[in-house]
Amino acid sequence: MKALAEAGAREFARAAGDAISDRGVFRVALAGGSTPRAMYERLTRSPYRGSIRWERARFFWGDERCVPPDSERSNYRMAREALLKPLGIPPRQVFRMKGEEEPARAARAYEDVLRREFRGRPARLDLVLLGLGEDGHLASLFPGTRALGESRRLVAANAVAKFSEWRLTLTYRAINAARRIVFLVSGEEKAAPLTKILRKRRGWRDLPASRVSPRRGTMLWLLDQAAASRLQKSRRS
Ligand code: 6PG
């Protein structure tokens, strides 16, 4: 996990440096879940703490659970504790999805946040960080859920039966518009969905992450040994 966190921090710094030198601002959508936490914590230490121009960074989220911001399950809370608070990022640079609000209204409100941020031009985040679920989900785009079919909006409220909860999520439209997409994947339990997607194994298109493909950007998969364990084998077969 340490090497994965380092690789993720390096990629984050590269994306930030490019965006800030090209446009003077770095807009990143943070991933939730547990994997990115070590990477966020790594960014708060040298050299990243001092080398990234944090005052130019603007923080968004790829998804949020429909819970209050101080809930243990909140993706915002995890990022605030691991990254934003230790770096002293001021609230004016932080744009969280309001999981405490009625989901459909919160999704529309976040869509407005993004449209305002890009002043009516197409919303194009500089970096979208993503994790991968065992079922091949990303952000809160889970198999069999309505948001998978959302092609117009940038943000959707998504009912996720498997957790009997609502989620807020960027849609494929918003994610695939990004300049850089980076998946951070750790653990043996991700080896199967990962190999299925990367090797285009039978049924790979059923996995939501298979539809992540930047229209005019780059995509990078950062994996730890365990998550990559079946990739080497599958090369030989
Ligand atoms: C969330 C995330 C979700 C996560 C994957 C992987 O809200 O949980 O957005 O998409 O990235 O489920 O989670 P782990 O990193 O905990 O394995």
GROMACS .gro file of C-alpha atoms and ligand atoms in nm:
model
  254
    1MET     CA    1   0.000   0.000   0.000
    2LYS     CA    2   0.295   0.231   0.073
    3ALA     CA    3   0.426   0.209  -0.284
    4LEU     CA    4   0.075   0.259  -0.420
    5ALA     CA    5   0.026   0.570  -0.204
    6GLU     CA    6   0.360   0.704  -0.326
    7ALA     CA    7   0.273   0.637  -0.690
    8GLY     CA    8  -0.065   0.804  -0.645
    9ALA     CA    9   0.089   1.107  -0.476
   10ARG     CA   10   0.344   1.140  -0.755
   11GLU     CA   11   0.071   1.128  -1.020
   12PHE     CA   12  -0.139   1.379  -0.826
   13ALA     CA   13   0.160   1.617  -0.809
   14ARG     CA   14   0.224   1.576  -1.181
   15ALA     CA   15  -0.139   1.652  -1.267
   16ALA     CA   16  -0.141   1.951  -1.034
   17GLY     CA   17   0.182   2.090  -1.175
   18ASP     CA   18   0.064   2.059  -1.535
   19ALA     CA   19  -0.278   2.212  -1.466
   20ILE     CA   20  -0.142   2.504  -1.267
   21SER     CA   21   0.130   2.586  -1.519
   22ASP     CA   22  -0.116   2.560  -1.810
   23ARG     CA   23  -0.424   2.725  -1.658
   24GLY     CA   24  -0.332   2.859  -1.316
   25VAL     CA   25  -0.572   2.626  -1.137
   26PHE     CA   26  -0.598   2.253  -1.051
   27ARG     CA   27  -0.942   2.100  -1.021
   28VAL     CA   28  -0.945   1.746  -0.881
   29ALA     CA   29  -1.228   1.507  -0.794
   30LEU     CA   30  -1.126   1.297  -0.494
   31ALA     CA   31  -1.213   0.930  -0.460
   32GLY     CA   32  -1.380   0.786  -0.155
   33GLY     CA   33  -1.354   0.447   0.007
   34SER     CA   34  -1.045   0.331   0.197
   35THR     CA   35  -0.770   0.292  -0.065
   36PRO     CA   36  -0.697   0.660  -0.131
   37ARG     CA   37  -0.654   0.751   0.237
   38ALA     CA   38  -0.284   0.654   0.249
   39MET     CA   39  -0.222   0.855  -0.067
   40TYR     CA   40  -0.395   1.161   0.077
   41GLU     CA   41  -0.189   1.134   0.395
   42ARG     CA   42   0.128   1.098   0.184
   43LEU     CA   43   0.046   1.426   0.008
   44THR     CA   44   0.053   1.610   0.340
   45ARG     CA   45   0.422   1.524   0.391
   46SER     CA   46   0.741   1.626   0.214
   47PRO     CA   47   0.808   1.672  -0.074
   48TYR     CA   48   0.445   1.710  -0.183
   49ARG     CA   49   0.341   1.936   0.104
   50GLY     CA   50   0.592   2.195  -0.006
   51SER     CA   51   0.607   2.134  -0.382
   52ILE     CA   52   0.239   2.148  -0.480
   53ARG     CA   53   0.085   2.498  -0.500
   54TRP     CA   54  -0.210   2.406  -0.278
   55GLU     CA   55  -0.353   2.758  -0.292
   56ARG     CA   56  -0.432   2.688  -0.661
   57ALA     CA   57  -0.605   2.354  -0.596
   58ARG     CA   58  -0.985   2.322  -0.591
   59PHE     CA   59  -1.132   2.002  -0.445
   60PHE     CA   60  -1.438   1.818  -0.571
   61TRP     CA   61  -1.562   1.462  -0.514
   62GLY     CA   62  -1.632   1.173  -0.750
   63ASP     CA   63  -1.907   1.051  -0.523
   64GLU     CA   64  -2.054   1.074  -0.175
   65ARG     CA   65  -2.269   0.859   0.043
   66CYS     CA   66  -2.599   1.026   0.139
   67VAL     CA   67  -2.492   1.077   0.498
   68PRO     CA   68  -2.401   1.389   0.701
   69PRO     CA   69  -2.049   1.530   0.649
   70ASP     CA   70  -1.938   1.422   0.996
   71SER     CA   71  -2.052   1.060   0.946
   72GLU     CA   72  -1.790   0.784   0.961
   73ARG     CA   73  -1.915   0.686   0.613
   74SER     CA   74  -1.865   1.028   0.457
   75ASN     CA   75  -1.606   1.047   0.177
   76TYR     CA   76  -1.578   1.419   0.252
   77ARG     CA   77  -1.493   1.349   0.615
   78MET     CA   78  -1.221   1.099   0.518
   79ALA     CA   79  -1.058   1.349   0.280
   80ARG     CA   80  -1.093   1.635   0.529
   81GLU     CA   81  -0.915   1.433   0.798
   82ALA     CA   82  -0.647   1.280   0.574
   83LEU     CA   83  -0.574   1.571   0.340
   84LEU     CA   84  -0.762   1.900   0.369
   85LYS     CA   85  -0.730   1.973   0.739
   86PRO     CA   86  -0.361   1.874   0.769
   87LEU     CA   87  -0.284   2.102   0.472
   88GLY     CA   88  -0.502   2.385   0.604
   89ILE     CA   89  -0.702   2.403   0.281
   90PRO     CA   90  -0.955   2.688   0.324
   91PRO     CA   91  -1.328   2.613   0.276
   92ARG     CA   92  -1.343   2.841  -0.030
   93GLN     CA   93  -1.134   2.581  -0.218
   94VAL     CA   94  -1.348   2.283  -0.112
   95PHE     CA   95  -1.671   2.182  -0.290
   96ARG     CA   96  -1.826   1.883  -0.118
   97MET     CA   97  -2.135   1.694  -0.233
   98LYS     CA   98  -2.403   1.755   0.031
   99GLY     CA   99  -2.488   1.402   0.135
  100GLU     CA  100  -2.711   1.532   0.412
  101GLU     CA  101  -2.957   1.686   0.166
  102GLU     CA  102  -3.240   1.518  -0.026
  103PRO     CA  103  -3.048   1.318  -0.294
  104ALA     CA  104  -3.210   1.450  -0.613
  105ARG     CA  105  -3.182   1.809  -0.490
  106ALA     CA  106  -2.822   1.757  -0.378
  107ALA     CA  107  -2.732   1.612  -0.720
  108ARG     CA  108  -2.884   1.910  -0.901
  109ALA     CA  109  -2.709   2.149  -0.664
  110TYR     CA  110  -2.374   1.983  -0.733
  111GLU     CA  111  -2.438   1.998  -1.104
  112ASP     CA  112  -2.483   2.375  -1.056
  113VAL     CA  113  -2.156   2.391  -0.862
  114LEU     CA  114  -1.972   2.228  -1.152
  115ARG     CA  115  -2.142   2.441  -1.418
  116ARG     CA  116  -2.057   2.759  -1.220
  117GLU     CA  117  -1.701   2.639  -1.172
  118PHE     CA  118  -1.658   2.603  -1.548
  119ARG     CA  119  -1.860   2.918  -1.625
  120GLY     CA  120  -2.088   2.739  -1.866
  121ARG     CA  121  -1.803   2.581  -2.064
  122PRO     CA  122  -1.796   2.197  -2.064
  123ALA     CA  123  -1.691   2.076  -1.720
  124ARG     CA  124  -1.343   1.932  -1.760
  125LEU     CA  125  -1.175   1.829  -1.436
  126ASP     CA  126  -0.796   1.813  -1.443
  127LEU     CA  127  -0.785   1.489  -1.245
  128VAL     CA  128  -1.048   1.236  -1.140
  129LEU     CA  129  -0.928   0.984  -0.883
  130LEU     CA  130  -1.122   0.657  -0.875
  131GLY     CA  131  -1.126   0.331  -0.684
  132LEU     CA  132  -1.258  -0.003  -0.810
  133GLY     CA  133  -1.514  -0.214  -0.628
  134GLU     CA  134  -1.513  -0.596  -0.628
  135ASP     CA  135  -1.827  -0.576  -0.844
  136GLY     CA  136  -1.649  -0.349  -1.089
  137HIS     CA  137  -1.811  -0.028  -0.967
  138LEU     CA  138  -1.638   0.308  -0.961
  139ALA     CA  139  -1.744   0.618  -0.774
  140SER     CA  140  -2.107   0.528  -0.702
  141LEU     CA  141  -2.177   0.382  -1.043
  142PHE     CA  142  -2.276   0.033  -0.931
  143PRO     CA  143  -2.390  -0.257  -1.155
  144GLY     CA  144  -2.762  -0.248  -1.229
  145THR     CA  145  -2.819   0.107  -1.104
  146ARG     CA  146  -2.997   0.389  -1.288
  147ALA     CA  147  -2.706   0.632  -1.293
  148LEU     CA  148  -2.522   0.404  -1.536
  149GLY     CA  149  -2.764   0.517  -1.806
  150GLU     CA  150  -2.738   0.891  -1.731
  151SER     CA  151  -2.589   1.052  -2.040
  152ARG     CA  152  -2.691   1.419  -2.004
  153ARG     CA  153  -2.626   1.515  -1.644
  154LEU     CA  154  -2.287   1.550  -1.478
  155VAL     CA  155  -2.410   1.440  -1.137
  156ALA     CA  156  -2.674   1.183  -1.041
  157ALA     CA  157  -2.849   1.066  -0.728
  158ASN     CA  158  -2.824   0.688  -0.738
  159ALA     CA  159  -3.019   0.435  -0.530
  160VAL     CA  160  -2.780   0.152  -0.440
  161ALA     CA  161  -2.989  -0.144  -0.326
  162LYS     CA  162  -2.688  -0.351  -0.212
  163PHE     CA  163  -2.621  -0.096   0.061
  164SER     CA  164  -2.987   0.014   0.088
  165GLU     CA  165  -2.868   0.369   0.059
  166TRP     CA  166  -2.867   0.662  -0.178
  167ARG     CA  167  -2.543   0.795  -0.321
  168LEU     CA  168  -2.439   1.101  -0.517
  169THR     CA  169  -2.203   1.037  -0.806
  170LEU     CA  170  -2.036   1.197  -1.103
  171THR     CA  171  -2.169   1.036  -1.420
  172TYR     CA  172  -1.965   0.886  -1.703
  173ARG     CA  173  -2.015   1.213  -1.888
  174ALA     CA  174  -1.837   1.410  -1.617
  175ILE     CA  175  -1.569   1.146  -1.551
  176ASN     CA  176  -1.482   1.078  -1.917
  177ALA     CA  177  -1.444   1.453  -1.982
  178ALA     CA  178  -1.146   1.470  -1.743
  179ARG     CA  179  -0.794   1.547  -1.859
  180ARG     CA  180  -0.656   1.265  -1.642
  181ILE     CA  181  -0.828   0.969  -1.481
  182VAL     CA  182  -0.632   0.767  -1.225
  183PHE     CA  183  -0.760   0.443  -1.073
  184LEU     CA  184  -0.601   0.343  -0.743
  185VAL     CA  185  -0.659  -0.028  -0.680
  186SER     CA  186  -0.536  -0.233  -0.388
  187GLY     CA  187  -0.602  -0.586  -0.262
  188GLU     CA  188  -0.642  -0.943  -0.378
  189GLU     CA  189  -1.021  -0.905  -0.386
  190LYS     CA  190  -0.985  -0.658  -0.675
  191ALA     CA  191  -0.767  -0.887  -0.888
  192ALA     CA  192  -1.062  -1.061  -1.054
  193PRO     CA  193  -1.261  -0.753  -1.168
  194LEU     CA  194  -0.939  -0.577  -1.263
  195THR     CA  195  -0.814  -0.861  -1.483
  196LYS     CA  196  -1.157  -0.901  -1.639
  197ILE     CA  197  -1.156  -0.536  -1.742
  198LEU     CA  198  -0.794  -0.498  -1.847
  199ARG     CA  199  -0.786  -0.825  -2.035
  200LYS     CA  200  -1.139  -0.775  -2.177
  201ARG     CA  201  -1.240  -1.115  -2.044
  202ARG     CA  202  -1.593  -1.249  -2.113
  203GLY     CA  203  -1.853  -1.021  -1.953
  204TRP     CA  204  -1.607  -0.736  -1.899
  205ARG     CA  205  -1.848  -0.483  -2.046
  206ASP     CA  206  -2.095  -0.564  -1.765
  207LEU     CA  207  -1.856  -0.408  -1.516
  208PRO     CA  208  -1.922  -0.033  -1.477
  209ALA     CA  209  -1.550   0.053  -1.469
  210SER     CA  210  -1.515  -0.085  -1.823
  211ARG     CA  211  -1.699   0.224  -1.950
  212VAL     CA  212  -1.450   0.469  -1.805
  213SER     CA  213  -1.260   0.602  -2.102
  214PRO     CA  214  -1.144   0.964  -2.122
  215ARG     CA  215  -1.268   1.132  -2.438
  216ARG     CA  216  -0.967   1.364  -2.472
  217GLY     CA  217  -0.750   1.269  -2.181
  218THR     CA  218  -0.533   0.997  -2.029
  219MET     CA  219  -0.614   0.710  -1.795
  220LEU     CA  220  -0.376   0.536  -1.559
  221TRP     CA  221  -0.426   0.227  -1.343
  222LEU     CA  222  -0.213   0.226  -1.027
  223LEU     CA  223  -0.218  -0.119  -0.870
  224ASP     CA  224  -0.056  -0.289  -0.576
  225GLN     CA  225   0.094  -0.639  -0.615
  226ALA     CA  226  -0.215  -0.811  -0.480
  227ALA     CA  227  -0.456  -0.637  -0.715
  228ALA     CA  228  -0.222  -0.703  -1.010
  229SER     CA  229  -0.158  -1.066  -0.910
  230ARG     CA  230  -0.373  -1.222  -1.181
  231LEU     CA  231  -0.256  -0.992  -1.457
  232GLN     CA  232   0.089  -1.151  -1.483
  233LYS     CA  233  -0.065  -1.502  -1.484
  234SER     CA  234  -0.316  -1.404  -1.748
  235ARG     CA  235  -0.034  -1.279  -1.974
  236ARG     CA  236   0.114  -1.631  -1.979
  237SER     CA  237  -0.218  -1.802  -2.055
  2386PG     C1  238  -1.700   0.490  -0.224
  2386PG     C2  239  -1.607   0.499  -0.340
  2386PG     C3  240  -1.605   0.367  -0.411
  2386PG     C4  241  -1.468   0.307  -0.382
  2386PG     C5  242  -1.464   0.162  -0.417
  2386PG     C6  243  -1.333   0.099  -0.368
  2386PG     O1  244  -1.775   0.585  -0.199
  2386PG     O2  245  -1.693   0.387  -0.155
  2386PG     O3  246  -1.624   0.601  -0.418
  2386PG     O4  247  -1.624   0.374  -0.549
  2386PG     O5  248  -1.370   0.378  -0.457
  2386PG     O6  249  -1.573   0.099  -0.352
  2386PG     O7  250  -1.333   0.114  -0.229
  2386PG     P1  251  -1.205   0.075  -0.141
  2386PG     O8  252  -1.098   0.171  -0.179
  2386PG     O9  253  -1.251   0.093   0.001
  2386PG    O10  254  -1.172  -0.067  -0.176
   0.00000   0.00000   0.00000
